[in-house]
Amino acid sequence: MITRLTYEQISAAVQDAYDGCKSIKGGQNAHYIPYLANVNPGLFGISLCLPDGRTISVGDTVYRFGIESVSKVPTAILAMQQAGAQAVLEDIGADATGLPFDSIFAILLENDRPSTPLVNAGAIAACSMVQPKGNAEGKWAAILNNMTALMGSEPVLIDELYRSEAATNFSNRSIAWLLREYNRLYDDPEMSLDLYTRQCSLGVTAEQLAIAAATIADDGVNPITKKRAFSAELAPKVVALMSAVGFYEHSGDWLYATGLPAKTGVGGAIIGVMPGLFGVCAFAPPLDESGNSVKAQAALKHLMKTLQLNVFSNTHFDIA
Ligand code: GLU
């Protein structure tokens, strides 16, 4: 069955999700990274981008916040683009861990593999895979260029956030060295850790992340610049990674409840991808106990319910 959605319906649904969720209380800013603890907890925005480049934004969608773990998606794409999807599967994996994002136990359980580029271990491993090997500045340029291609505009490093994370990332440092012990890092451990920490500290807006999500929904073509950011055959694999582990140990619950492949970050952003239809980003800093934004989750659930969308449904949509 094919159902037609109009731009007006989608716009109204975004506004409705914003209005319906803006007074939701609860949650706490990420407290283990000092910079994030001090971000205004009242910020809230939703931005949605269609494959033709039309964008719907409500609330604080041009506020620059820390991308945090949403950055794991672009760098997974970069590693797949440079080394091939099969190499990422073999060297990192594509499995859910069922455990928190920074779990060391998951590395031990998964027979020494980082599991997926969308948890901390796999994301540090993905940074280690990025080319040119051994060249920190060259790798950083590749990470930035890739993110810029996905979003259609540049991210900006939040220096204070970077310093704040670098001073407190003891658990990520243990992960990097444990992976090194298992020969699951493919470049210098400290360099890989630093690249990961820096990419998490990039400042982006909800509008930029909605465009990046729409680039994935549009099979790798950026809907604003119209330029190809990555090969079309990687897009379903990226959506598969997001579906499997985008909400860490709650990924199954999230997919079951919403039918929206999504990826969260402790900065308060969640991106969602409906292939062929749209990319969306909701942002609000207070998080639940697993590190997922309370209001952004509610807003995306609201949106999917209003539009009666579900990536697993046999109803196919197009947009008039
Ligand atoms: N930089 C954060 C960390 O490594 C990101 C975690 C997240 O956003 O889930 O702990």
XYZ file of C-alpha atoms and ligand atoms in Angstrom:
330
model
C 0.000 0.000 0.000
C 1.267 3.480 -0.820
C 0.128 6.405 1.295
C 0.793 9.988 0.342
C 2.032 12.387 2.990
C 1.965 16.110 2.354
C 4.568 18.652 3.407
C 1.829 20.411 5.401
C 1.029 17.212 7.317
C 4.690 16.690 8.166
C 5.121 20.346 9.214
C 2.053 20.168 11.428
C 3.303 16.908 12.983
C 6.700 18.453 13.832
C 5.001 21.474 15.423
C 2.638 19.183 17.291
C 5.507 17.055 18.618
C 7.231 20.226 19.822
C 4.109 21.643 21.494
C 3.169 18.287 23.009
C 6.618 17.635 24.515
C 7.999 21.045 25.446
C 6.727 20.944 29.033
C 7.954 17.407 29.752
C 10.147 17.414 32.847
C 12.553 14.790 34.062
C 16.034 13.639 33.293
C 19.377 15.270 34.011
C 22.132 16.700 31.840
C 25.106 14.334 31.400
C 26.930 14.877 34.682
C 30.147 12.933 34.002
C 31.346 15.512 31.446
C 31.566 18.868 33.293
C 30.812 21.064 30.234
C 27.599 19.168 29.448
C 26.390 19.402 33.044
C 26.220 23.193 32.647
C 24.306 23.465 29.349
C 20.877 25.131 29.697
C 18.509 22.181 30.391
C 15.542 24.113 28.947
C 16.815 24.015 25.340
C 14.583 22.041 22.979
C 14.376 21.855 19.199
C 13.256 19.585 16.374
C 14.452 19.800 12.787
C 13.349 17.548 9.935
C 14.798 17.504 6.420
C 13.185 15.969 3.333
C 15.151 14.430 0.448
C 14.226 17.428 -1.739
C 15.957 19.748 0.758
C 12.859 21.264 2.355
C 13.471 21.629 6.095
C 11.037 22.095 8.972
C 12.524 23.480 12.193
C 10.864 24.345 15.490
C 12.499 25.615 18.716
C 16.239 25.768 19.436
C 17.461 24.301 16.163
C 20.401 26.654 15.556
C 21.892 26.307 19.048
C 25.339 24.662 18.802
C 25.638 21.668 21.154
C 28.091 18.777 21.598
C 27.431 16.081 18.986
C 28.809 13.366 21.313
C 27.865 9.832 20.252
C 25.875 10.915 17.226
C 29.387 11.421 15.749
C 29.792 7.641 15.771
C 27.484 7.422 12.748
C 29.488 9.734 10.429
C 32.793 8.098 11.369
C 31.332 4.617 10.814
C 30.326 5.834 7.340
C 33.840 7.178 6.753
C 35.472 3.890 7.793
C 33.056 1.945 5.539
C 33.681 4.335 2.677
C 37.475 4.101 3.027
C 37.953 0.433 3.971
C 34.708 -1.132 2.666
C 31.656 -2.429 4.508
C 33.116 -5.928 4.817
C 36.309 -4.686 6.494
C 34.261 -2.769 9.084
C 32.229 -5.912 9.766
C 35.368 -8.014 10.204
C 37.500 -5.507 12.105
C 34.809 -4.024 14.341
C 31.446 -5.827 13.936
C 27.801 -4.828 13.518
C 26.240 -6.379 16.609
C 24.280 -4.884 19.456
C 26.057 -5.303 22.771
C 22.934 -5.129 24.960
C 25.096 -3.186 27.392
C 25.796 0.498 28.159
C 27.714 2.610 25.632
C 31.040 2.515 27.493
C 30.910 -1.103 28.614
C 34.248 -2.854 29.060
C 32.403 -6.045 29.903
C 30.962 -6.035 26.344
C 34.473 -6.176 24.874
C 35.338 -9.164 27.057
C 32.053 -10.923 26.282
C 32.207 -10.432 22.532
C 35.378 -12.455 22.173
C 37.606 -9.407 22.096
C 35.670 -7.591 19.375
C 34.430 -4.031 19.720
C 30.970 -5.248 18.429
C 29.838 -2.180 16.469
C 31.168 1.264 15.547
C 28.206 2.766 17.420
C 29.432 1.996 20.964
C 32.515 3.651 22.481
C 34.852 0.697 21.860
C 33.852 0.355 18.204
C 33.902 4.113 17.664
C 37.472 4.344 18.963
C 38.317 1.397 16.680
C 36.616 3.204 13.751
C 38.797 6.274 14.445
C 41.810 3.963 14.386
C 40.736 2.636 10.951
C 40.399 6.086 9.369
C 43.058 6.831 6.729
C 45.742 8.158 6.423
C 47.158 5.751 8.989
C 49.596 7.223 11.496
C 48.724 10.818 10.581
C 46.591 12.442 13.279
C 46.036 15.703 11.395
C 45.195 13.911 8.143
C 42.729 11.645 9.956
C 41.125 14.592 11.720
C 40.745 16.403 8.388
C 39.068 13.283 6.925
C 36.654 13.104 9.894
C 35.773 16.803 9.565
C 35.408 16.696 5.769
C 33.137 13.682 5.993
C 30.923 15.343 8.603
C 30.801 18.520 6.532
C 29.756 16.534 3.450
C 26.961 14.839 5.422
C 25.643 18.050 7.011
C 26.343 20.432 4.117
C 28.148 22.820 6.494
C 31.051 22.582 8.930
C 30.946 21.463 12.547
C 32.908 23.657 14.983
C 35.040 22.206 17.774
C 33.807 23.318 21.216
C 37.204 23.711 22.803
C 35.905 23.849 26.364
C 33.965 20.610 25.814
C 37.033 18.931 24.320
C 39.164 19.928 27.321
C 36.415 18.845 29.684
C 36.150 15.390 28.036
C 39.884 14.895 27.628
C 40.393 15.564 31.342
C 37.789 13.007 32.421
C 37.758 10.200 29.821
C 39.447 7.560 31.980
C 37.035 4.797 31.058
C 37.471 5.446 27.310
C 41.241 5.346 27.840
C 40.902 1.893 29.434
C 38.770 0.778 26.472
C 41.388 1.973 23.964
C 44.210 0.127 25.708
C 42.128 -3.037 26.185
C 41.403 -3.040 22.447
C 45.108 -2.534 21.799
C 45.822 -5.595 23.926
C 43.421 -7.605 21.724
C 44.886 -6.195 18.472
C 41.568 -4.544 17.733
C 42.945 -1.037 17.288
C 44.397 -0.294 13.891
C 46.474 2.767 14.768
C 48.084 4.330 17.826
C 45.737 3.958 20.868
C 46.267 7.457 22.294
C 45.818 9.009 18.845
C 42.635 7.000 18.219
C 41.263 7.943 21.635
C 42.059 11.612 21.060
C 40.350 11.613 17.643
C 37.265 10.013 19.205
C 37.246 12.554 22.056
C 37.654 15.440 19.607
C 34.885 14.235 17.305
C 32.515 13.919 20.289
C 33.331 17.560 21.177
C 32.255 18.978 17.838
C 29.519 21.577 18.056
C 26.598 21.075 15.683
C 22.994 22.257 15.449
C 19.795 20.226 15.206
C 19.400 21.593 11.661
C 22.830 20.300 10.649
C 22.153 16.846 12.125
C 18.736 16.649 10.454
C 20.481 17.243 7.108
C 23.076 14.541 7.923
C 20.235 12.130 8.782
C 18.447 13.093 5.551
C 21.654 12.359 3.609
C 21.487 8.810 4.995
C 17.753 8.650 4.183
C 18.616 9.843 0.661
C 21.083 6.977 0.023
C 24.167 9.132 0.546
C 23.220 12.250 -1.430
C 23.065 15.445 0.635
C 19.608 16.985 -0.017
C 20.911 20.544 0.383
C 24.205 20.469 -1.542
C 22.939 17.700 -3.888
C 26.431 16.174 -3.664
C 27.074 12.516 -2.942
C 28.618 12.102 0.533
C 28.971 8.298 0.436
C 28.133 5.295 -1.771
C 24.454 4.374 -2.011
C 25.028 0.715 -1.100
C 26.288 1.746 2.354
C 23.040 3.513 3.322
C 21.056 0.385 4.349
C 24.057 -0.814 6.350
C 24.208 2.478 8.234
C 20.482 2.223 9.005
C 21.033 -1.398 10.130
C 23.791 -0.297 12.546
C 21.576 2.460 13.948
C 18.629 0.092 14.357
C 20.715 -2.551 16.118
C 22.368 -0.358 18.723
C 21.371 3.323 18.344
C 19.829 3.283 21.813
C 22.484 1.020 23.338
C 20.897 -1.484 25.756
C 17.414 -0.130 24.978
C 17.606 -0.347 21.189
C 15.003 -3.120 20.949
C 12.537 -1.294 23.179
C 12.981 1.893 21.163
C 12.483 0.213 17.782
C 9.501 -1.753 19.049
C 7.894 1.414 20.383
C 8.650 3.784 17.495
C 9.779 1.942 14.358
C 12.395 4.674 13.838
C 16.094 3.764 13.338
C 17.851 6.360 15.479
C 21.105 7.263 17.235
C 21.442 9.121 20.506
C 24.204 11.205 22.075
C 24.750 12.391 25.645
C 24.781 15.995 24.380
C 20.983 15.578 24.151
C 20.557 14.962 20.417
C 18.821 12.026 18.744
C 18.879 11.608 14.971
C 16.338 9.445 13.184
C 16.347 8.112 9.612
C 13.269 7.068 7.631
C 14.845 5.794 4.381
C 13.510 7.661 1.365
C 11.297 9.883 3.510
C 13.253 12.125 5.849
C 16.028 12.652 8.379
C 15.169 14.202 11.722
C 16.987 15.494 14.789
C 15.437 16.298 18.163
C 17.586 17.955 20.821
C 17.103 18.586 24.554
C 19.934 18.139 27.127
C 18.317 16.265 30.080
C 18.916 12.499 29.760
C 17.399 9.349 31.194
C 19.544 6.880 33.131
C 20.878 5.257 29.944
C 22.076 8.585 28.527
C 19.238 9.244 26.069
C 17.461 12.610 25.898
C 14.080 12.401 27.640
C 12.349 15.108 25.603
C 13.951 14.192 22.264
C 12.745 10.597 22.698
C 9.229 11.790 23.494
C 9.223 14.184 20.520
C 10.313 11.548 17.999
C 7.811 9.033 19.377
C 5.098 11.663 19.073
C 6.102 12.448 15.485
C 6.124 8.811 14.347
C 2.768 8.184 15.986
C 1.105 11.253 14.461
C 2.359 10.400 10.967
C 1.647 6.684 11.526
C 5.080 5.810 10.237
C 7.111 2.697 10.994
C 10.199 1.485 9.159
C 8.942 -2.114 9.530
C 5.459 -1.437 8.191
C 4.408 -2.665 4.757
C 2.825 0.705 4.053
C 5.071 2.717 1.731
C 4.928 6.448 1.806
C 5.807 9.186 -0.578
C 5.725 12.888 -0.028
C 3.606 15.210 -2.155
N 31.865 11.329 24.616
C 30.945 10.501 25.295
C 31.665 9.316 25.880
O 32.528 8.802 25.223
C 29.860 10.060 24.350
C 28.847 9.103 24.950
C 27.471 9.167 24.300
O 27.105 10.212 23.727
O 26.730 8.159 24.383
O 31.422 8.926 26.985
